[in-house]
PDB file of C-alpha atoms in Angstrom:
ATOM      1  CA  UNK A   1      -1.412   0.084 -20.339  1.00 54.00           C
ATOM      2  CA  UNK A   2       2.023   0.512 -18.465  1.00 74.00           C
ATOM      3  CA  UNK A   3       2.505   0.312 -14.883  1.00 92.00           C
ATOM      4  CA  UNK A   4       4.093   2.458 -12.353  1.00 96.00           C
ATOM      5  CA  UNK A   5       8.040   2.348 -12.899  1.00 96.00           C
ATOM      6  CA  UNK A   6      10.672   2.359 -10.372  1.00 97.00           C
ATOM      7  CA  UNK A   7      14.210   2.204 -10.481  1.00 97.00           C
ATOM      8  CA  UNK A   8      16.609   1.510  -9.070  1.00 97.00           C
ATOM      9  CA  UNK A   9      14.803  -2.140  -7.878  1.00 96.00           C
ATOM     10  CA  UNK A  10      17.699  -2.755  -5.552  1.00 97.00           C
ATOM     11  CA  UNK A  11      20.338  -0.505  -3.268  1.00 98.00           C
ATOM     12  CA  UNK A  12      22.866  -1.443  -0.739  1.00 98.00           C
ATOM     13  CA  UNK A  13      24.183   1.582   0.783  1.00 98.00           C
ATOM     14  CA  UNK A  14      26.147   2.241   3.823  1.00 97.00           C
ATOM     15  CA  UNK A  15      25.094   4.299   6.906  1.00 97.00           C
ATOM     16  CA  UNK A  16      25.332   8.052   6.537  1.00 97.00           C
ATOM     17  CA  UNK A  17      25.826   7.884   2.583  1.00 98.00           C
ATOM     18  CA  UNK A  18      22.639   9.291   0.603  1.00 97.00           C
ATOM     19  CA  UNK A  19      20.193   7.505  -1.920  1.00 98.00           C
ATOM     20  CA  UNK A  20      17.680   8.450  -4.327  1.00 98.00           C
ATOM     21  CA  UNK A  21      14.824   6.438  -6.185  1.00 98.00           C
ATOM     22  CA  UNK A  22      13.066   7.424  -9.128  1.00 97.00           C
ATOM     23  CA  UNK A  23       9.668   6.839 -10.053  1.00 97.00           C
ATOM     24  CA  UNK A  24       7.180   7.154 -13.207  1.00 97.00           C
ATOM     25  CA  UNK A  25       3.537   6.998 -12.330  1.00 96.00           C
ATOM     26  CA  UNK A  26       1.030   5.717 -14.832  1.00 94.00           C
ATOM     27  CA  UNK A  27       0.531   8.259 -17.540  1.00 92.00           C
ATOM     28  CA  UNK A  28      -2.403  10.694 -16.713  1.00 90.00           C
ATOM     29  CA  UNK A  29      -2.146   9.960 -13.298  1.00 92.00           C
ATOM     30  CA  UNK A  30      -1.911  13.206 -11.760  1.00 91.00           C
ATOM     31  CA  UNK A  31      -1.468  11.799  -7.791  1.00 92.00           C
ATOM     32  CA  UNK A  32       1.704  10.189  -6.953  1.00 95.00           C
ATOM     33  CA  UNK A  33       2.492   8.612  -3.497  1.00 95.00           C
ATOM     34  CA  UNK A  34       5.595   7.553  -1.988  1.00 97.00           C
ATOM     35  CA  UNK A  35       5.177   4.484   0.625  1.00 97.00           C
ATOM     36  CA  UNK A  36       7.905   3.114   3.215  1.00 97.00           C
ATOM     37  CA  UNK A  37       7.020  -0.596   3.760  1.00 96.00           C
ATOM     38  CA  UNK A  38       9.368  -2.301   6.218  1.00 95.00           C
ATOM     39  CA  UNK A  39       9.536  -5.750   6.325  1.00 92.00           C
ATOM     40  CA  UNK A  40       6.602  -7.485   8.084  1.00 90.00           C
ATOM     41  CA  UNK A  41       4.592  -4.298   8.204  1.00 92.00           C
ATOM     42  CA  UNK A  42       1.917  -2.550   6.052  1.00 93.00           C
ATOM     43  CA  UNK A  43       2.727   0.336   3.709  1.00 94.00           C
ATOM     44  CA  UNK A  44       3.429   3.761   5.297  1.00 94.00           C
ATOM     45  CA  UNK A  45       2.455   7.221   3.263  1.00 94.00           C
ATOM     46  CA  UNK A  46       5.835   9.342   3.471  1.00 96.00           C
ATOM     47  CA  UNK A  47       4.436  11.629   0.908  1.00 96.00           C
ATOM     48  CA  UNK A  48       1.646  12.305  -1.374  1.00 94.00           C
ATOM     49  CA  UNK A  49       1.664  14.811  -4.363  1.00 94.00           C
ATOM     50  CA  UNK A  50      -1.301  16.303  -6.640  1.00 91.00           C
ATOM     51  CA  UNK A  51       0.652  17.381  -9.851  1.00 89.00           C
ATOM     52  CA  UNK A  52       3.618  18.939  -8.396  1.00 86.00           C
ATOM     53  CA  UNK A  53       2.214  20.049  -5.648  1.00 91.00           C
ATOM     54  CA  UNK A  54       2.534  18.638  -2.157  1.00 93.00           C
ATOM     55  CA  UNK A  55      -0.483  17.180  -0.661  1.00 90.00           C
ATOM     56  CA  UNK A  56       0.431  15.294   2.621  1.00 91.00           C
ATOM     57  CA  UNK A  57       4.133  15.196   4.111  1.00 94.00           C
ATOM     58  CA  UNK A  58       3.276  14.486   7.610  1.00 91.00           C
ATOM     59  CA  UNK A  59       5.132  11.289   8.290  1.00 92.00           C
ATOM     60  CA  UNK A  60       8.071  12.284   6.232  1.00 96.00           C
ATOM     61  CA  UNK A  61      11.342  12.702   8.169  1.00 95.00           C
ATOM     62  CA  UNK A  62      12.433  15.506   6.828  1.00 95.00           C
ATOM     63  CA  UNK A  63      15.171  15.935   8.559  1.00 96.00           C
ATOM     64  CA  UNK A  64      16.428  13.309   5.931  1.00 97.00           C
ATOM     65  CA  UNK A  65      14.186  12.733   3.404  1.00 98.00           C
ATOM     66  CA  UNK A  66      13.084  14.645   0.985  1.00 97.00           C
ATOM     67  CA  UNK A  67      10.900  14.664  -2.658  1.00 97.00           C
ATOM     68  CA  UNK A  68      10.261  16.229  -5.739  1.00 96.00           C
ATOM     69  CA  UNK A  69       7.926  16.149  -8.319  1.00 94.00           C
ATOM     70  CA  UNK A  70       9.200  19.340 -10.584  1.00 82.00           C
ATOM     71  CA  UNK A  71       7.009  18.870 -13.781  1.00 87.00           C
ATOM     72  CA  UNK A  72       4.191  17.193 -12.428  1.00 85.00           C
ATOM     73  CA  UNK A  73       4.846  13.532 -13.657  1.00 92.00           C
ATOM     74  CA  UNK A  74       8.322  11.622 -12.388  1.00 96.00           C
ATOM     75  CA  UNK A  75       9.458  11.801  -8.973  1.00 97.00           C
ATOM     76  CA  UNK A  76      12.855  11.156  -6.738  1.00 97.00           C
ATOM     77  CA  UNK A  77      12.939  10.711  -3.506  1.00 98.00           C
ATOM     78  CA  UNK A  78      16.112  11.150  -1.739  1.00 98.00           C
ATOM     79  CA  UNK A  79      17.428  10.246   1.896  1.00 98.00           C
ATOM     80  CA  UNK A  80      20.635  12.081   2.805  1.00 97.00           C
ATOM     81  CA  UNK A  81      21.928  10.566   4.948  1.00 97.00           C
ATOM     82  CA  UNK A  82      20.921   7.455   5.700  1.00 97.00           C
ATOM     83  CA  UNK A  83      20.592   5.288   8.690  1.00 97.00           C
ATOM     84  CA  UNK A  84      20.038   1.580   9.481  1.00 97.00           C
ATOM     85  CA  UNK A  85      16.510   1.837  10.437  1.00 97.00           C
ATOM     86  CA  UNK A  86      15.771   3.262   6.833  1.00 97.00           C
ATOM     87  CA  UNK A  87      16.146  -0.175   5.626  1.00 98.00           C
ATOM     88  CA  UNK A  88      13.122  -0.992   3.597  1.00 97.00           C
ATOM     89  CA  UNK A  89      10.898  -1.336   0.448  1.00 97.00           C
ATOM     90  CA  UNK A  90      10.040   2.218  -0.874  1.00 98.00           C
ATOM     91  CA  UNK A  91       7.061   1.926  -3.287  1.00 97.00           C
ATOM     92  CA  UNK A  92       5.363   4.761  -5.348  1.00 97.00           C
ATOM     93  CA  UNK A  93       2.096   4.367  -6.214  1.00 95.00           C
ATOM     94  CA  UNK A  94      -0.494   6.687  -8.588  1.00 94.00           C
ATOM     95  CA  UNK A  95      -3.590   7.387  -8.960  1.00 91.00           C
ATOM     96  CA  UNK A  96      -6.288   9.446 -11.074  1.00 87.00           C
ATOM     97  CA  UNK A  97      -7.057  12.886  -9.452  1.00 72.00           C
ATOM     98  CA  UNK A  98     -10.400  13.385  -8.813  1.00 67.00           C
ATOM     99  CA  UNK A  99     -12.814  13.236  -5.913  1.00 60.00           C
ATOM    100  CA  UNK A 100     -14.183   9.405  -6.683  1.00 64.00           C
ATOM    101  CA  UNK A 101     -10.514   8.697  -7.843  1.00 69.00           C
ATOM    102  CA  UNK A 102      -9.613   6.113  -4.976  1.00 79.00           C
ATOM    103  CA  UNK A 103      -7.831   3.111  -7.022  1.00 87.00           C
ATOM    104  CA  UNK A 104      -4.012   3.559  -6.252  1.00 91.00           C
ATOM    105  CA  UNK A 105      -1.713   1.354  -8.537  1.00 93.00           C
ATOM    106  CA  UNK A 106       1.818   0.584  -7.134  1.00 95.00           C
ATOM    107  CA  UNK A 107       5.182   0.017  -8.810  1.00 96.00           C
ATOM    108  CA  UNK A 108       7.690  -2.956  -7.943  1.00 94.00           C
ATOM    109  CA  UNK A 109       9.514  -0.781  -5.491  1.00 96.00           C
ATOM    110  CA  UNK A 110      13.121  -0.122  -4.502  1.00 97.00           C
ATOM    111  CA  UNK A 111      14.695  -2.530  -2.109  1.00 97.00           C
ATOM    112  CA  UNK A 112      17.109  -0.406   0.281  1.00 98.00           C
ATOM    113  CA  UNK A 113      19.277  -2.096   2.663  1.00 98.00           C
ATOM    114  CA  UNK A 114      21.637   0.329   4.646  1.00 98.00           C
ATOM    115  CA  UNK A 115      24.682  -1.363   6.165  1.00 97.00           C
TER     116      UNK A 115
ATOM    117  CA  UNK B   1      -5.798  10.366  12.410  1.00 75.00           C
ATOM    118  CA  UNK B   2      -7.279   6.717  11.094  1.00 81.00           C
ATOM    119  CA  UNK B   3      -5.926   3.775  12.659  1.00 87.00           C
ATOM    120  CA  UNK B   4      -6.535   0.020  10.846  1.00 94.00           C
ATOM    121  CA  UNK B   5      -6.250  -3.025  12.893  1.00 95.00           C
ATOM    122  CA  UNK B   6      -6.003  -6.097  10.886  1.00 97.00           C
ATOM    123  CA  UNK B   7      -6.642  -9.660  12.241  1.00 97.00           C
ATOM    124  CA  UNK B   8      -5.189 -12.534  12.095  1.00 97.00           C
ATOM    125  CA  UNK B   9      -1.253 -12.059  11.513  1.00 96.00           C
ATOM    126  CA  UNK B  10      -1.036 -15.375   9.970  1.00 97.00           C
ATOM    127  CA  UNK B  11      -3.760 -17.817   8.698  1.00 97.00           C
ATOM    128  CA  UNK B  12      -3.116 -21.126   7.705  1.00 97.00           C
ATOM    129  CA  UNK B  13      -6.007 -23.304   5.681  1.00 97.00           C
ATOM    130  CA  UNK B  14      -6.335 -26.327   3.781  1.00 97.00           C
ATOM    131  CA  UNK B  15      -6.847 -25.815  -0.077  1.00 97.00           C
ATOM    132  CA  UNK B  16     -10.388 -25.883  -1.195  1.00 97.00           C
ATOM    133  CA  UNK B  17     -11.592 -24.325   2.823  1.00 97.00           C
ATOM    134  CA  UNK B  18     -12.381 -20.442   3.060  1.00 97.00           C
ATOM    135  CA  UNK B  19     -10.289 -17.702   4.531  1.00 98.00           C
ATOM    136  CA  UNK B  20     -11.584 -14.486   6.374  1.00 98.00           C
ATOM    137  CA  UNK B  21      -9.418 -11.464   7.342  1.00 98.00           C
ATOM    138  CA  UNK B  22     -10.724  -8.917   9.629  1.00 98.00           C
ATOM    139  CA  UNK B  23      -9.949  -5.399   9.559  1.00 97.00           C
ATOM    140  CA  UNK B  24     -11.186  -2.339  12.145  1.00 96.00           C
ATOM    141  CA  UNK B  25     -10.964   1.125  11.334  1.00 94.00           C
ATOM    142  CA  UNK B  26     -11.039   3.968  13.687  1.00 91.00           C
ATOM    143  CA  UNK B  27     -12.115   7.265  11.670  1.00 89.00           C
ATOM    144  CA  UNK B  28     -15.887   6.978  10.823  1.00 88.00           C
ATOM    145  CA  UNK B  29     -15.682   9.362   7.846  1.00 87.00           C
ATOM    146  CA  UNK B  30     -13.669   6.699   6.096  1.00 90.00           C
ATOM    147  CA  UNK B  31     -15.002   6.142   2.488  1.00 89.00           C
ATOM    148  CA  UNK B  32     -13.158   3.677   0.599  1.00 91.00           C
ATOM    149  CA  UNK B  33     -11.721   0.212   1.711  1.00 95.00           C
ATOM    150  CA  UNK B  34      -9.527  -1.782  -0.467  1.00 95.00           C
ATOM    151  CA  UNK B  35      -7.869  -5.135   0.021  1.00 97.00           C
ATOM    152  CA  UNK B  36      -4.234  -5.606  -1.481  1.00 96.00           C
ATOM    153  CA  UNK B  37      -2.643  -9.484  -1.985  1.00 97.00           C
ATOM    154  CA  UNK B  38       1.122  -8.841  -1.698  1.00 95.00           C
ATOM    155  CA  UNK B  39       3.134 -11.702  -2.996  1.00 95.00           C
ATOM    156  CA  UNK B  40       6.807 -12.153  -1.688  1.00 91.00           C
ATOM    157  CA  UNK B  41       9.098  -9.819  -3.298  1.00 88.00           C
ATOM    158  CA  UNK B  42       6.483  -8.146  -5.604  1.00 92.00           C
ATOM    159  CA  UNK B  43       4.222  -4.938  -5.603  1.00 93.00           C
ATOM    160  CA  UNK B  44       0.936  -4.832  -3.642  1.00 93.00           C
ATOM    161  CA  UNK B  45      -1.867  -5.852  -6.176  1.00 94.00           C
ATOM    162  CA  UNK B  46      -5.420  -4.496  -5.650  1.00 94.00           C
ATOM    163  CA  UNK B  47      -7.829  -7.422  -5.552  1.00 96.00           C
ATOM    164  CA  UNK B  48     -11.078  -5.805  -4.567  1.00 96.00           C
ATOM    165  CA  UNK B  49     -12.463  -2.825  -2.864  1.00 94.00           C
ATOM    166  CA  UNK B  50     -15.719  -1.494  -1.686  1.00 93.00           C
ATOM    167  CA  UNK B  51     -16.920   2.040  -0.601  1.00 90.00           C
ATOM    168  CA  UNK B  52     -19.188   3.142   2.030  1.00 85.00           C
ATOM    169  CA  UNK B  53     -22.452   3.552   0.546  1.00 85.00           C
ATOM    170  CA  UNK B  54     -22.224  -0.378   0.043  1.00 83.00           C
ATOM    171  CA  UNK B  55     -22.324  -3.265   2.606  1.00 90.00           C
ATOM    172  CA  UNK B  56     -20.861  -5.953   0.334  1.00 94.00           C
ATOM    173  CA  UNK B  57     -18.976  -6.836  -2.894  1.00 93.00           C
ATOM    174  CA  UNK B  58     -18.278  -9.798  -4.546  1.00 96.00           C
ATOM    175  CA  UNK B  59     -16.019 -10.885  -7.551  1.00 94.00           C
ATOM    176  CA  UNK B  60     -15.512 -14.767  -8.090  1.00 96.00           C
ATOM    177  CA  UNK B  61     -14.160 -16.302  -5.088  1.00 97.00           C
ATOM    178  CA  UNK B  62     -13.250 -12.848  -2.982  1.00 98.00           C
ATOM    179  CA  UNK B  63     -15.942 -10.911  -1.318  1.00 97.00           C
ATOM    180  CA  UNK B  64     -15.575  -8.005   1.118  1.00 97.00           C
ATOM    181  CA  UNK B  65     -18.243  -7.089   3.517  1.00 97.00           C
ATOM    182  CA  UNK B  66     -18.211  -3.896   5.531  1.00 96.00           C
ATOM    183  CA  UNK B  67     -20.150  -2.432   8.792  1.00 95.00           C
ATOM    184  CA  UNK B  68     -20.105   1.148   8.909  1.00 92.00           C
ATOM    185  CA  UNK B  69     -21.888   0.947  12.194  1.00 93.00           C
ATOM    186  CA  UNK B  70     -19.256  -1.316  13.973  1.00 94.00           C
ATOM    187  CA  UNK B  71     -16.287   0.280  11.716  1.00 94.00           C
ATOM    188  CA  UNK B  72     -15.233  -2.918  10.763  1.00 95.00           C
ATOM    189  CA  UNK B  73     -14.651  -4.913   6.862  1.00 97.00           C
ATOM    190  CA  UNK B  74     -13.698  -8.242   6.310  1.00 98.00           C
ATOM    191  CA  UNK B  75     -12.264  -9.901   3.209  1.00 98.00           C
ATOM    192  CA  UNK B  76     -13.531 -13.465   2.279  1.00 98.00           C
ATOM    193  CA  UNK B  77     -11.957 -15.903   0.205  1.00 98.00           C
ATOM    194  CA  UNK B  78     -13.779 -19.219  -0.869  1.00 97.00           C
ATOM    195  CA  UNK B  79     -12.408 -22.404  -2.409  1.00 97.00           C
ATOM    196  CA  UNK B  80      -8.732 -21.218  -1.426  1.00 98.00           C
ATOM    197  CA  UNK B  81      -6.289 -22.278  -4.052  1.00 97.00           C
ATOM    198  CA  UNK B  82      -2.304 -22.656  -3.236  1.00 96.00           C
ATOM    199  CA  UNK B  83      -1.633 -19.655  -5.661  1.00 96.00           C
ATOM    200  CA  UNK B  84      -4.131 -17.412  -2.641  1.00 97.00           C
ATOM    201  CA  UNK B  85      -1.129 -17.926  -0.761  1.00 97.00           C
ATOM    202  CA  UNK B  86       0.483 -14.438  -0.160  1.00 97.00           C
ATOM    203  CA  UNK B  87       0.455 -11.502   2.575  1.00 97.00           C
ATOM    204  CA  UNK B  88      -2.915  -9.355   2.264  1.00 98.00           C
ATOM    205  CA  UNK B  89      -3.268  -5.931   3.497  1.00 97.00           C
ATOM    206  CA  UNK B  90      -6.403  -3.878   4.089  1.00 97.00           C
ATOM    207  CA  UNK B  91      -6.478  -0.147   4.124  1.00 96.00           C
ATOM    208  CA  UNK B  92      -8.935   2.752   4.741  1.00 94.00           C
ATOM    209  CA  UNK B  93      -8.969   5.849   3.141  1.00 89.00           C
ATOM    210  CA  UNK B  94     -10.332   9.181   4.098  1.00 74.00           C
ATOM    211  CA  UNK B  95     -11.517  11.850   1.311  1.00 67.00           C
ATOM    212  CA  UNK B  96     -11.166  14.289   3.324  1.00 66.00           C
ATOM    213  CA  UNK B  97      -7.279  13.623   3.824  1.00 67.00           C
ATOM    214  CA  UNK B  98      -6.829  13.708   0.052  1.00 70.00           C
ATOM    215  CA  UNK B  99      -7.454   9.665  -0.075  1.00 75.00           C
ATOM    216  CA  UNK B 100      -4.428   9.177   1.720  1.00 82.00           C
ATOM    217  CA  UNK B 101      -4.814   5.294   2.238  1.00 89.00           C
ATOM    218  CA  UNK B 102      -3.840   3.739   6.055  1.00 92.00           C
ATOM    219  CA  UNK B 103      -2.620   0.057   5.985  1.00 94.00           C
ATOM    220  CA  UNK B 104      -3.328  -2.661   8.194  1.00 95.00           C
ATOM    221  CA  UNK B 105      -0.570  -4.608   9.359  1.00 95.00           C
ATOM    222  CA  UNK B 106      -1.225  -7.503   6.816  1.00 96.00           C
ATOM    223  CA  UNK B 107      -1.970 -10.986   7.075  1.00 98.00           C
ATOM    224  CA  UNK B 108       0.209 -14.083   6.003  1.00 97.00           C
ATOM    225  CA  UNK B 109      -1.912 -16.865   4.210  1.00 98.00           C
ATOM    226  CA  UNK B 110      -0.983 -20.277   3.525  1.00 98.00           C
ATOM    227  CA  UNK B 111      -3.163 -22.639   1.647  1.00 97.00           C
ATOM    228  CA  UNK B 112      -1.877 -26.037   2.104  1.00 96.00           C
ATOM    229  CA  UNK B 113      -2.403 -28.469  -0.705  1.00 91.00           C
TER     230      UNK B 113
END
């Protein structure tokens, strides 16, 4: 089966600019996650969707980050305005819904560099 | 919330030797513990996982053990090969928190030929 798709793979922007990332989860996966992975650290959850509803966005910096999953499939993550500390890899992951569906599958990520 | 500590941060082993990575977690209600392998510039790949009702799980050269009382779990890689060189992440998830994964800080493993 096809994996999680993300685009773009790389992005370089200047601080205060805006940027958007796109994710297409594995077909049939109702749960979608966005993680931020700073160099040398483990991924940190930014937001979790179940279909088109937000389950957890407690670690999303809402003053500059936003995310949506309007039709319960693809999702976009936006940063506006970007700061230097936003330089990281943004990983999208998906999993089946359900009480015993734990396995998360990751996309290749988008490497963001803010200069 | 959950907190996951991972040790060591780097691990260098000779090819053929074993490698062990240890993680501790804080929330006793956590019930699922996956391990991911991440090669440079690539996505994290799930290599093995264990659920809280199991003490040990093995898949060829890798195994994971879980001690719920002590709230720690470990990854064991036997007969290491150069292709095992990567960063390994442990994680813990809490069903009540929507299966949200909390990751450890990672262990960079280098297998020397």
